PDB file of C-alpha atoms in Angstrom:
ATOM      1  CA  UNK A  30     -52.759  51.235-143.392  1.00 71.00           C
ATOM      2  CA  UNK A  31     -56.435  51.682-143.273  1.00 80.00           C
ATOM      3  CA  UNK A  32     -56.872  48.053-144.945  1.00 90.00           C
ATOM      4  CA  UNK A  33     -54.542  46.418-142.442  1.00 93.00           C
ATOM      5  CA  UNK A  34     -56.456  48.028-139.530  1.00 92.00           C
ATOM      6  CA  UNK A  35     -59.840  46.626-141.202  1.00 92.00           C
ATOM      7  CA  UNK A  36     -57.924  42.915-141.724  1.00 94.00           C
ATOM      8  CA  UNK A  37     -56.680  43.237-138.194  1.00 94.00           C
ATOM      9  CA  UNK A  38     -60.179  43.696-136.797  1.00 92.00           C
ATOM     10  CA  UNK A  39     -61.461  40.840-138.755  1.00 94.00           C
ATOM     11  CA  UNK A  40     -59.388  38.356-136.953  1.00 96.00           C
ATOM     12  CA  UNK A  41     -60.992  36.629-134.038  1.00 96.00           C
ATOM     13  CA  UNK A  42     -57.959  35.142-131.847  1.00 98.00           C
ATOM     14  CA  UNK A  43     -55.978  38.153-130.587  1.00 98.00           C
ATOM     15  CA  UNK A  44     -53.185  38.472-128.034  1.00 98.00           C
ATOM     16  CA  UNK A  45     -52.399  41.499-125.957  1.00 98.00           C
ATOM     17  CA  UNK A  46     -48.914  41.839-124.612  1.00 97.00           C
ATOM     18  CA  UNK A  47     -48.252  44.238-121.919  1.00 95.00           C
ATOM     19  CA  UNK A  48     -48.893  45.370-117.979  1.00 92.00           C
ATOM     20  CA  UNK A  49     -52.125  44.561-116.647  1.00 90.00           C
ATOM     21  CA  UNK A  50     -51.320  45.925-112.965  1.00 85.00           C
ATOM     22  CA  UNK A  51     -54.433  48.137-113.143  1.00 86.00           C
ATOM     23  CA  UNK A  52     -57.660  48.711-115.213  1.00 86.00           C
ATOM     24  CA  UNK A  53     -55.887  52.074-116.025  1.00 87.00           C
ATOM     25  CA  UNK A  54     -53.156  50.633-118.027  1.00 90.00           C
ATOM     26  CA  UNK A  55     -53.788  50.797-121.771  1.00 91.00           C
ATOM     27  CA  UNK A  56     -53.162  47.036-122.419  1.00 93.00           C
ATOM     28  CA  UNK A  57     -55.762  46.252-119.595  1.00 94.00           C
ATOM     29  CA  UNK A  58     -58.270  48.731-121.211  1.00 93.00           C
ATOM     30  CA  UNK A  59     -57.717  47.071-124.587  1.00 94.00           C
ATOM     31  CA  UNK A  60     -58.087  43.672-123.266  1.00 95.00           C
ATOM     32  CA  UNK A  61     -61.272  44.273-121.720  1.00 94.00           C
ATOM     33  CA  UNK A  62     -62.789  46.047-125.042  1.00 93.00           C
ATOM     34  CA  UNK A  63     -61.513  43.272-126.958  1.00 94.00           C
ATOM     35  CA  UNK A  64     -63.591  40.915-124.598  1.00 95.00           C
ATOM     36  CA  UNK A  65     -66.577  42.951-124.715  1.00 94.00           C
ATOM     37  CA  UNK A  66     -66.403  42.964-128.341  1.00 93.00           C
ATOM     38  CA  UNK A  67     -66.550  39.266-128.536  1.00 95.00           C
ATOM     39  CA  UNK A  68     -62.737  38.503-129.509  1.00 96.00           C
ATOM     40  CA  UNK A  69     -61.010  35.564-127.968  1.00 97.00           C
ATOM     41  CA  UNK A  70     -58.180  37.047-126.124  1.00 97.00           C
ATOM     42  CA  UNK A  71     -54.643  35.939-124.933  1.00 98.00           C
ATOM     43  CA  UNK A  72     -52.892  38.027-122.514  1.00 98.00           C
ATOM     44  CA  UNK A  73     -49.037  38.044-122.492  1.00 98.00           C
ATOM     45  CA  UNK A  74     -47.126  39.069-119.422  1.00 96.00           C
ATOM     46  CA  UNK A  75     -44.587  36.730-117.538  1.00 95.00           C
ATOM     47  CA  UNK A  76     -45.473  37.976-114.209  1.00 94.00           C
ATOM     48  CA  UNK A  77     -49.133  37.107-114.059  1.00 94.00           C
ATOM     49  CA  UNK A  78     -51.025  33.678-114.109  1.00 95.00           C
ATOM     50  CA  UNK A  79     -54.420  35.171-114.962  1.00 94.00           C
ATOM     51  CA  UNK A  80     -56.329  38.340-115.563  1.00 93.00           C
ATOM     52  CA  UNK A  81     -59.921  38.456-115.685  1.00 89.00           C
ATOM     53  CA  UNK A  82     -60.425  35.085-115.321  1.00 92.00           C
ATOM     54  CA  UNK A  83     -58.661  34.214-118.247  1.00 95.00           C
ATOM     55  CA  UNK A  84     -55.102  32.626-118.307  1.00 97.00           C
ATOM     56  CA  UNK A  85     -52.263  34.780-118.705  1.00 97.00           C
ATOM     57  CA  UNK A  86     -49.287  33.313-121.013  1.00 98.00           C
ATOM     58  CA  UNK A  87     -45.701  34.319-120.090  1.00 96.00           C
ATOM     59  CA  UNK A  88     -44.386  34.480-124.049  1.00 97.00           C
ATOM     60  CA  UNK A  89     -46.309  34.395-127.424  1.00 97.00           C
ATOM     61  CA  UNK A  90     -45.088  30.976-128.029  1.00 96.00           C
ATOM     62  CA  UNK A  91     -46.607  29.570-124.936  1.00 97.00           C
ATOM     63  CA  UNK A  92     -50.247  30.108-126.331  1.00 98.00           C
ATOM     64  CA  UNK A  93     -51.402  26.574-127.337  1.00 97.00           C
ATOM     65  CA  UNK A  94     -53.641  27.678-130.282  1.00 96.00           C
ATOM     66  CA  UNK A  95     -53.461  29.709-133.360  1.00 96.00           C
ATOM     67  CA  UNK A  96     -53.389  33.516-132.899  1.00 97.00           C
ATOM     68  CA  UNK A  97     -54.289  35.607-135.904  1.00 96.00           C
ATOM     69  CA  UNK A  98     -53.008  38.933-134.367  1.00 98.00           C
ATOM     70  CA  UNK A  99     -51.284  40.570-131.518  1.00 98.00           C
ATOM     71  CA  UNK A 100     -51.751  43.960-129.834  1.00 98.00           C
ATOM     72  CA  UNK A 101     -48.124  45.001-128.018  1.00 98.00           C
ATOM     73  CA  UNK A 102     -48.129  47.712-125.198  1.00 96.00           C
ATOM     74  CA  UNK A 103     -44.697  46.924-124.060  1.00 97.00           C
ATOM     75  CA  UNK A 104     -41.443  49.032-124.339  1.00 97.00           C
ATOM     76  CA  UNK A 105     -39.779  49.200-127.595  1.00 97.00           C
ATOM     77  CA  UNK A 106     -37.057  46.814-126.566  1.00 97.00           C
ATOM     78  CA  UNK A 107     -39.449  44.248-125.367  1.00 97.00           C
ATOM     79  CA  UNK A 108     -41.472  45.004-128.471  1.00 98.00           C
ATOM     80  CA  UNK A 109     -38.418  43.847-130.505  1.00 98.00           C
ATOM     81  CA  UNK A 110     -38.368  40.537-129.042  1.00 98.00           C
ATOM     82  CA  UNK A 111     -42.047  39.823-129.119  1.00 98.00           C
ATOM     83  CA  UNK A 112     -42.296  40.661-133.014  1.00 98.00           C
ATOM     84  CA  UNK A 113     -39.475  38.092-133.404  1.00 98.00           C
ATOM     85  CA  UNK A 114     -41.763  35.673-131.435  1.00 97.00           C
ATOM     86  CA  UNK A 115     -44.654  36.346-133.443  1.00 98.00           C
ATOM     87  CA  UNK A 116     -42.734  35.311-136.487  1.00 98.00           C
ATOM     88  CA  UNK A 117     -41.863  31.928-135.052  1.00 96.00           C
ATOM     89  CA  UNK A 118     -45.633  31.574-134.009  1.00 97.00           C
ATOM     90  CA  UNK A 119     -46.966  32.784-137.429  1.00 97.00           C
ATOM     91  CA  UNK A 120     -48.803  35.762-136.223  1.00 98.00           C
ATOM     92  CA  UNK A 121     -49.134  37.992-139.352  1.00 97.00           C
ATOM     93  CA  UNK A 122     -50.783  40.870-137.924  1.00 98.00           C
ATOM     94  CA  UNK A 123     -49.221  43.092-135.232  1.00 98.00           C
ATOM     95  CA  UNK A 124     -50.542  46.254-133.657  1.00 96.00           C
ATOM     96  CA  UNK A 125     -47.722  48.391-131.911  1.00 97.00           C
ATOM     97  CA  UNK A 126     -49.399  50.890-129.528  1.00 95.00           C
ATOM     98  CA  UNK A 127     -47.679  54.236-129.725  1.00 95.00           C
ATOM     99  CA  UNK A 128     -44.604  54.326-127.727  1.00 96.00           C
ATOM    100  CA  UNK A 129     -44.204  50.608-128.109  1.00 97.00           C
ATOM    101  CA  UNK A 130     -42.762  50.570-131.546  1.00 97.00           C
ATOM    102  CA  UNK A 131     -39.320  51.022-132.926  1.00 97.00           C
ATOM    103  CA  UNK A 132     -37.853  51.455-136.118  1.00 97.00           C
ATOM    104  CA  UNK A 133     -36.034  47.791-135.681  1.00 98.00           C
ATOM    105  CA  UNK A 134     -39.662  46.202-134.810  1.00 98.00           C
ATOM    106  CA  UNK A 135     -41.149  47.900-137.938  1.00 98.00           C
ATOM    107  CA  UNK A 136     -38.331  46.780-140.308  1.00 98.00           C
ATOM    108  CA  UNK A 137     -38.406  43.240-139.010  1.00 98.00           C
ATOM    109  CA  UNK A 138     -42.246  42.999-139.891  1.00 98.00           C
ATOM    110  CA  UNK A 139     -41.497  44.546-143.034  1.00 97.00           C
ATOM    111  CA  UNK A 140     -38.626  42.135-143.840  1.00 98.00           C
ATOM    112  CA  UNK A 141     -41.245  39.161-142.814  1.00 98.00           C
ATOM    113  CA  UNK A 142     -44.226  39.830-144.378  1.00 97.00           C
ATOM    114  CA  UNK A 143     -45.916  40.746-140.936  1.00 98.00           C
ATOM    115  CA  UNK A 144     -48.640  43.597-141.503  1.00 98.00           C
ATOM    116  CA  UNK A 145     -47.716  46.262-138.764  1.00 97.00           C
ATOM    117  CA  UNK A 146     -49.746  49.002-137.561  1.00 96.00           C
ATOM    118  CA  UNK A 147     -48.213  51.706-135.443  1.00 95.00           C
ATOM    119  CA  UNK A 148     -48.296  55.406-134.655  1.00 92.00           C
ATOM    120  CA  UNK A 149     -52.211  54.825-133.640  1.00 89.00           C
ATOM    121  CA  UNK A 150     -54.181  53.549-130.892  1.00 88.00           C
ATOM    122  CA  UNK A 151     -56.373  50.643-131.015  1.00 87.00           C
ATOM    123  CA  UNK A 152     -58.927  52.192-128.513  1.00 85.00           C
ATOM    124  CA  UNK A 153     -59.021  55.347-130.198  1.00 78.00           C
ATOM    125  CA  UNK A 154     -58.875  54.259-134.013  1.00 64.00           C
ATOM    126  CA  UNK A 155     -60.857  51.079-134.190  1.00 57.00           C
ATOM    127  CA  UNK A 156     -62.896  49.480-131.302  1.00 56.00           C
TER     128      UNK A 156
END
């Protein structure tokens, strides 16, 4: 999985799906850290129009440009839908934060040639 982490972090266009209600939320912290590191970020939350001055998208498929990777910080049942959308969008790298993963989402990634990272936090592991 270390090679997949390295490949994920080499990508430049990264979506972040989750709750951005406060700066204490994991998704919000990941978004800010990715911005700080110079990544092009695309927040995904159907309840927001904008976060940190960046357009927020309702769904993965609403993003009008190519997205290389996504970090998911959602309940497992939401993650399962997001990984299906990632396949349609052509996203090949998915990082499921602890608590966001499910066996179904992991198997979907394996069966669809999507490189999945799980059981580790992006903030702790890599940035």
